[in-house]
Short mmCIF file of C-alpha atoms and ligand atoms in Angstrom, two decimals:
data_model
loop_
_atom_site.label_atom_id
_atom_site.label_comp_id
_atom_site.label_asym_id
_atom_site.label_seq_id
_atom_site.Cartn_x
_atom_site.Cartn_y
_atom_site.Cartn_z
CA MET A 23 -31.27 -87.25 -136.18
CA THR A 24 -32.19 -86.08 -140.43
CA LYS A 25 -32.48 -82.49 -140.65
CA LYS A 26 -35.30 -81.27 -139.15
CA ILE A 27 -37.43 -77.80 -139.10
CA VAL A 28 -39.19 -76.56 -136.70
CA VAL A 29 -40.92 -73.00 -136.36
CA ILE A 30 -40.57 -70.87 -133.36
CA ASP A 31 -43.70 -68.38 -132.67
CA PRO A 32 -42.91 -66.14 -130.36
CA GLY A 33 -46.39 -64.57 -129.23
CA HIS A 34 -46.98 -61.34 -129.62
CA ASN A 35 -44.50 -58.39 -130.34
CA GLY A 36 -43.13 -55.21 -128.44
CA GLN A 37 -44.74 -52.51 -130.77
CA ASN A 38 -48.15 -54.12 -130.71
CA PHE A 39 -49.04 -51.85 -128.03
CA GLU A 40 -48.58 -48.71 -129.88
CA HIS A 41 -50.31 -49.84 -133.07
CA PRO A 42 -54.03 -51.10 -132.22
CA GLU A 43 -55.09 -49.41 -135.59
CA ILE A 44 -53.34 -52.62 -137.00
CA ILE A 45 -53.50 -55.27 -133.96
CA ASN A 46 -57.28 -55.24 -133.97
CA LYS A 47 -57.87 -55.73 -137.42
CA GLN A 48 -60.23 -58.87 -137.55
CA VAL A 49 -58.59 -62.05 -139.26
CA ASP A 50 -59.62 -65.31 -139.74
CA ALA A 51 -59.07 -67.54 -136.88
CA GLY A 52 -60.37 -71.00 -138.56
CA PHE A 53 -63.19 -72.70 -138.29
CA GLY A 54 -65.47 -69.77 -139.46
CA GLN A 55 -63.83 -67.67 -136.39
CA ARG A 56 -62.84 -64.32 -136.60
CA LYS A 57 -60.23 -62.53 -133.97
CA ALA A 58 -57.93 -59.27 -133.84
CA CYS A 59 -54.89 -59.95 -136.03
CA ASN A 60 -52.62 -59.76 -132.30
CA THR A 61 -53.28 -58.41 -128.60
CA THR A 62 -50.25 -56.66 -126.81
CA GLY A 63 -50.35 -60.02 -124.21
CA THR A 64 -49.98 -59.37 -120.62
CA GLU A 65 -47.18 -58.34 -118.21
CA THR A 66 -45.77 -58.79 -114.72
CA ASN A 67 -47.15 -56.03 -112.30
CA ALA A 68 -43.60 -54.42 -112.46
CA GLY A 69 -44.43 -54.54 -116.11
CA TYR A 70 -41.92 -56.61 -117.64
CA THR A 71 -43.94 -57.26 -120.83
CA GLU A 72 -45.08 -60.62 -122.25
CA ALA A 73 -43.86 -59.73 -125.91
CA LEU A 74 -39.82 -59.38 -124.22
CA PHE A 75 -40.64 -62.33 -122.07
CA ASN A 76 -41.81 -64.88 -125.34
CA TRP A 77 -38.70 -63.12 -127.45
CA LYS A 78 -36.21 -64.07 -124.98
CA VAL A 79 -37.38 -67.47 -124.14
CA SER A 80 -37.44 -67.69 -128.39
CA LEU A 81 -33.79 -66.58 -129.09
CA GLN A 82 -32.30 -69.10 -126.35
CA LEU A 83 -34.57 -71.81 -127.56
CA LYS A 84 -34.17 -71.40 -131.19
CA ALA A 85 -29.87 -71.25 -129.93
CA ALA A 86 -30.54 -74.58 -127.97
CA LEU A 87 -32.11 -76.57 -130.94
CA GLU A 88 -29.60 -75.29 -133.52
CA ALA A 89 -26.84 -76.45 -131.16
CA ARG A 90 -28.58 -80.09 -132.01
CA GLY A 91 -28.36 -79.45 -135.77
CA ILE A 92 -32.13 -77.99 -135.86
CA THR A 93 -32.83 -75.41 -138.44
CA VAL A 94 -35.08 -72.69 -136.79
CA VAL A 95 -37.62 -70.60 -138.82
CA MET A 96 -38.58 -67.77 -136.45
CA THR A 97 -41.99 -65.97 -137.16
CA ARG A 98 -40.77 -62.56 -136.38
CA ASP A 99 -37.30 -61.28 -136.25
CA SER A 100 -37.10 -58.58 -133.34
CA ASN A 101 -39.00 -57.66 -130.68
CA ASP A 102 -39.14 -54.03 -132.12
CA GLY A 103 -41.90 -54.63 -134.63
CA VAL A 104 -45.94 -55.01 -134.59
CA GLY A 105 -47.40 -58.18 -135.71
CA PRO A 106 -47.26 -60.26 -137.83
CA CYS A 107 -51.30 -61.24 -137.21
CA VAL A 108 -51.74 -64.49 -135.98
CA ASN A 109 -53.01 -66.42 -139.50
CA ASP A 110 -49.96 -64.94 -141.08
CA ARG A 111 -48.08 -66.50 -138.13
CA ALA A 112 -49.78 -69.76 -139.06
CA ALA A 113 -48.89 -69.52 -142.77
CA ILE A 114 -45.49 -69.31 -142.03
CA GLY A 115 -45.72 -72.64 -139.91
CA ASN A 116 -47.35 -73.80 -143.01
CA ASN A 117 -45.36 -72.74 -146.48
CA SER A 118 -42.27 -74.37 -143.93
CA GLU A 119 -41.55 -77.62 -144.29
CA ALA A 120 -41.78 -77.99 -140.39
CA ALA A 121 -41.27 -80.78 -138.29
CA ALA A 122 -43.14 -79.06 -135.21
CA VAL A 123 -44.63 -75.36 -134.21
CA VAL A 124 -43.93 -74.29 -130.99
CA SER A 125 -46.10 -71.32 -129.89
CA ILE A 126 -44.36 -69.29 -126.64
CA HIS A 127 -46.33 -67.25 -124.60
CA GLY A 128 -47.17 -66.59 -121.11
CA ASP A 129 -50.27 -66.52 -119.26
CA GLY A 130 -51.83 -62.90 -117.33
CA ASP A 131 -54.29 -65.05 -114.89
CA ASP A 132 -55.66 -64.81 -111.12
CA ALA A 133 -52.46 -63.95 -108.63
CA SER A 134 -53.05 -67.21 -106.92
CA ALA A 135 -52.07 -69.36 -110.10
CA ASN A 136 -49.48 -70.68 -111.56
CA GLY A 137 -47.36 -72.84 -113.48
CA PHE A 138 -47.23 -74.01 -117.24
CA TYR A 139 -49.42 -75.49 -119.38
CA VAL A 140 -49.57 -76.44 -123.25
CA MET A 141 -52.34 -76.31 -125.65
CA THR A 142 -53.32 -77.74 -128.74
CA ALA A 143 -56.21 -77.41 -131.28
CA GLU A 144 -59.94 -79.00 -130.07
CA ARG A 145 -60.59 -79.68 -133.22
CA ASP A 146 -58.15 -81.48 -135.97
CA PRO A 147 -57.46 -78.67 -138.04
CA ALA A 148 -55.29 -81.25 -140.39
CA GLY A 149 -56.88 -84.08 -139.68
CA SER A 150 -56.58 -86.83 -136.69
CA ALA A 151 -53.13 -88.15 -137.96
CA THR A 152 -51.38 -84.66 -137.65
CA ALA A 153 -53.62 -84.10 -134.58
CA ALA A 154 -52.12 -87.23 -132.90
CA GLN A 155 -48.54 -85.74 -134.09
CA SER A 156 -49.73 -82.44 -131.77
CA ALA A 157 -50.53 -84.39 -128.92
CA ARG A 158 -47.43 -86.14 -128.76
CA LEU A 159 -45.84 -82.94 -129.15
CA ALA A 160 -47.43 -81.32 -126.34
CA ASP A 161 -46.83 -84.58 -124.29
CA ASP A 162 -43.04 -84.27 -125.00
CA VAL A 163 -42.42 -80.35 -123.92
CA ARG A 164 -44.84 -81.38 -120.53
CA SER A 165 -41.97 -84.03 -119.70
CA GLY A 166 -39.77 -82.01 -120.67
CA LEU A 167 -40.95 -78.60 -118.77
CA VAL A 168 -41.01 -80.90 -115.78
CA ASN A 169 -37.81 -82.26 -115.76
CA THR A 170 -36.73 -78.47 -116.28
CA GLY A 171 -38.30 -78.28 -113.00
CA PHE A 172 -41.63 -76.37 -113.48
CA SER A 173 -45.08 -77.73 -112.02
CA PRO A 174 -47.94 -77.83 -114.50
CA SER A 175 -50.16 -75.17 -113.62
CA ASN A 176 -52.81 -75.50 -110.38
CA HIS A 177 -55.91 -73.52 -112.62
CA LEU A 178 -55.82 -74.26 -116.44
CA GLY A 179 -55.91 -77.22 -118.55
CA SER A 180 -55.07 -80.89 -116.57
CA ASP A 181 -51.57 -81.82 -115.75
CA GLY A 182 -50.22 -79.42 -118.13
CA LEU A 183 -52.58 -79.96 -121.27
CA TRP A 184 -55.46 -78.34 -122.18
CA LYS A 185 -57.13 -78.19 -125.74
CA ARG A 186 -58.93 -75.02 -127.49
CA GLY A 187 -60.96 -74.27 -130.08
CA ASP A 188 -60.47 -70.32 -130.38
CA LEU A 189 -56.58 -69.84 -130.84
CA ALA A 190 -56.15 -69.12 -134.54
CA GLY A 191 -52.27 -70.61 -134.06
CA LEU A 192 -53.71 -73.90 -133.86
CA ASN A 193 -57.19 -73.74 -135.38
CA LEU A 194 -54.93 -72.95 -138.88
CA SER A 195 -52.19 -74.69 -138.51
CA GLN A 196 -50.92 -77.64 -141.19
CA LYS A 197 -48.35 -78.85 -139.33
CA PRO A 198 -47.83 -80.52 -135.46
CA THR A 199 -48.46 -77.81 -133.05
CA VAL A 200 -48.09 -76.72 -129.40
CA MET A 201 -48.61 -73.32 -127.67
CA VAL A 202 -47.15 -73.20 -124.62
CA GLU A 203 -48.23 -70.90 -121.46
CA MET A 204 -44.70 -71.21 -119.65
CA GLY A 205 -46.57 -69.59 -116.27
CA ASN A 206 -48.74 -66.94 -114.80
CA MET A 207 -46.80 -63.62 -115.67
CA ARG A 208 -49.32 -61.66 -112.30
CA ASN A 209 -47.97 -64.83 -110.24
CA ALA A 210 -45.30 -63.45 -108.00
CA GLY A 211 -43.24 -66.64 -107.83
CA ASP A 212 -43.71 -67.16 -111.76
CA ALA A 213 -42.94 -63.80 -112.14
CA GLU A 214 -39.62 -63.91 -110.92
CA THR A 215 -38.62 -66.50 -112.90
CA MET A 216 -39.73 -65.26 -115.99
CA SER A 217 -38.28 -62.10 -115.90
CA SER A 218 -35.19 -63.54 -115.31
CA ALA A 219 -32.35 -64.69 -117.26
CA ASP A 220 -31.47 -68.12 -115.98
CA GLY A 221 -35.29 -68.46 -115.62
CA GLN A 222 -36.01 -67.56 -119.08
CA GLN A 223 -32.95 -70.01 -119.94
CA GLN A 224 -34.58 -72.93 -117.66
CA TYR A 225 -37.76 -72.64 -120.00
CA ALA A 226 -36.27 -72.46 -123.19
CA ASP A 227 -33.70 -75.59 -122.10
CA GLY A 228 -37.20 -77.39 -121.33
CA ILE A 229 -38.91 -77.25 -124.08
CA ALA A 230 -36.16 -77.87 -126.04
CA ALA A 231 -35.77 -81.10 -124.57
CA GLY A 232 -39.00 -81.62 -125.50
CA VAL A 233 -38.96 -80.79 -128.89
CA VAL A 234 -36.14 -83.12 -129.30
CA GLN A 235 -37.47 -86.20 -128.09
CA TYR A 236 -40.67 -85.50 -130.04
CA LEU A 237 -37.91 -85.22 -133.11
CA ILE A 238 -36.35 -88.52 -132.36
CA GLY A 239 -39.42 -90.46 -131.37
CA ARG A 240 -40.47 -92.57 -128.65
ZN1 ZN B 366 -49.40 -64.33 -125.47
#
């Protein structure tokens, strides 16, 4: 594989809870929409935060990709800060030579909902060719997660895929981009997996397999 760059966007940040005056500022969310700069994210019933989960999975995903010779750019460099805003995160991807952008999240849904889903932009912010690449990236990440033992959401999206029109990170991206909701932090089974180091490694391995498959082509 030639040298490739992948941008990993760990959703939210650990200090967002402390700084509503920063994260509630309205920013460009694409296609004429405005949204909050950033949000706190969800957490498990035991208080394990999504921001920390996203950060841990992203670090393990970074290591897995770098071990395969891929260069990784992160949109934040710790879980001790605030932001960056969603439009600034998108700009980090757009200003890189990224072959793929992967945004890492966990959901906070009804307790009965479980499983992952991979989101792409409903409209094509960078044209149909890039949208087709995003769709292939989503399909490969879904396969990577399924092959690692995870199940698509029983509640949201369709067989693990969902197109959304209201997410700045997708609307503003000029690169092949997906946003992954790894599981439902309010579901007991998902929460247990998402809070554990082994579970986080498993998520990272699944996404890494999908990203590598995408970069190799098929
Ligand atoms: Zn999130």
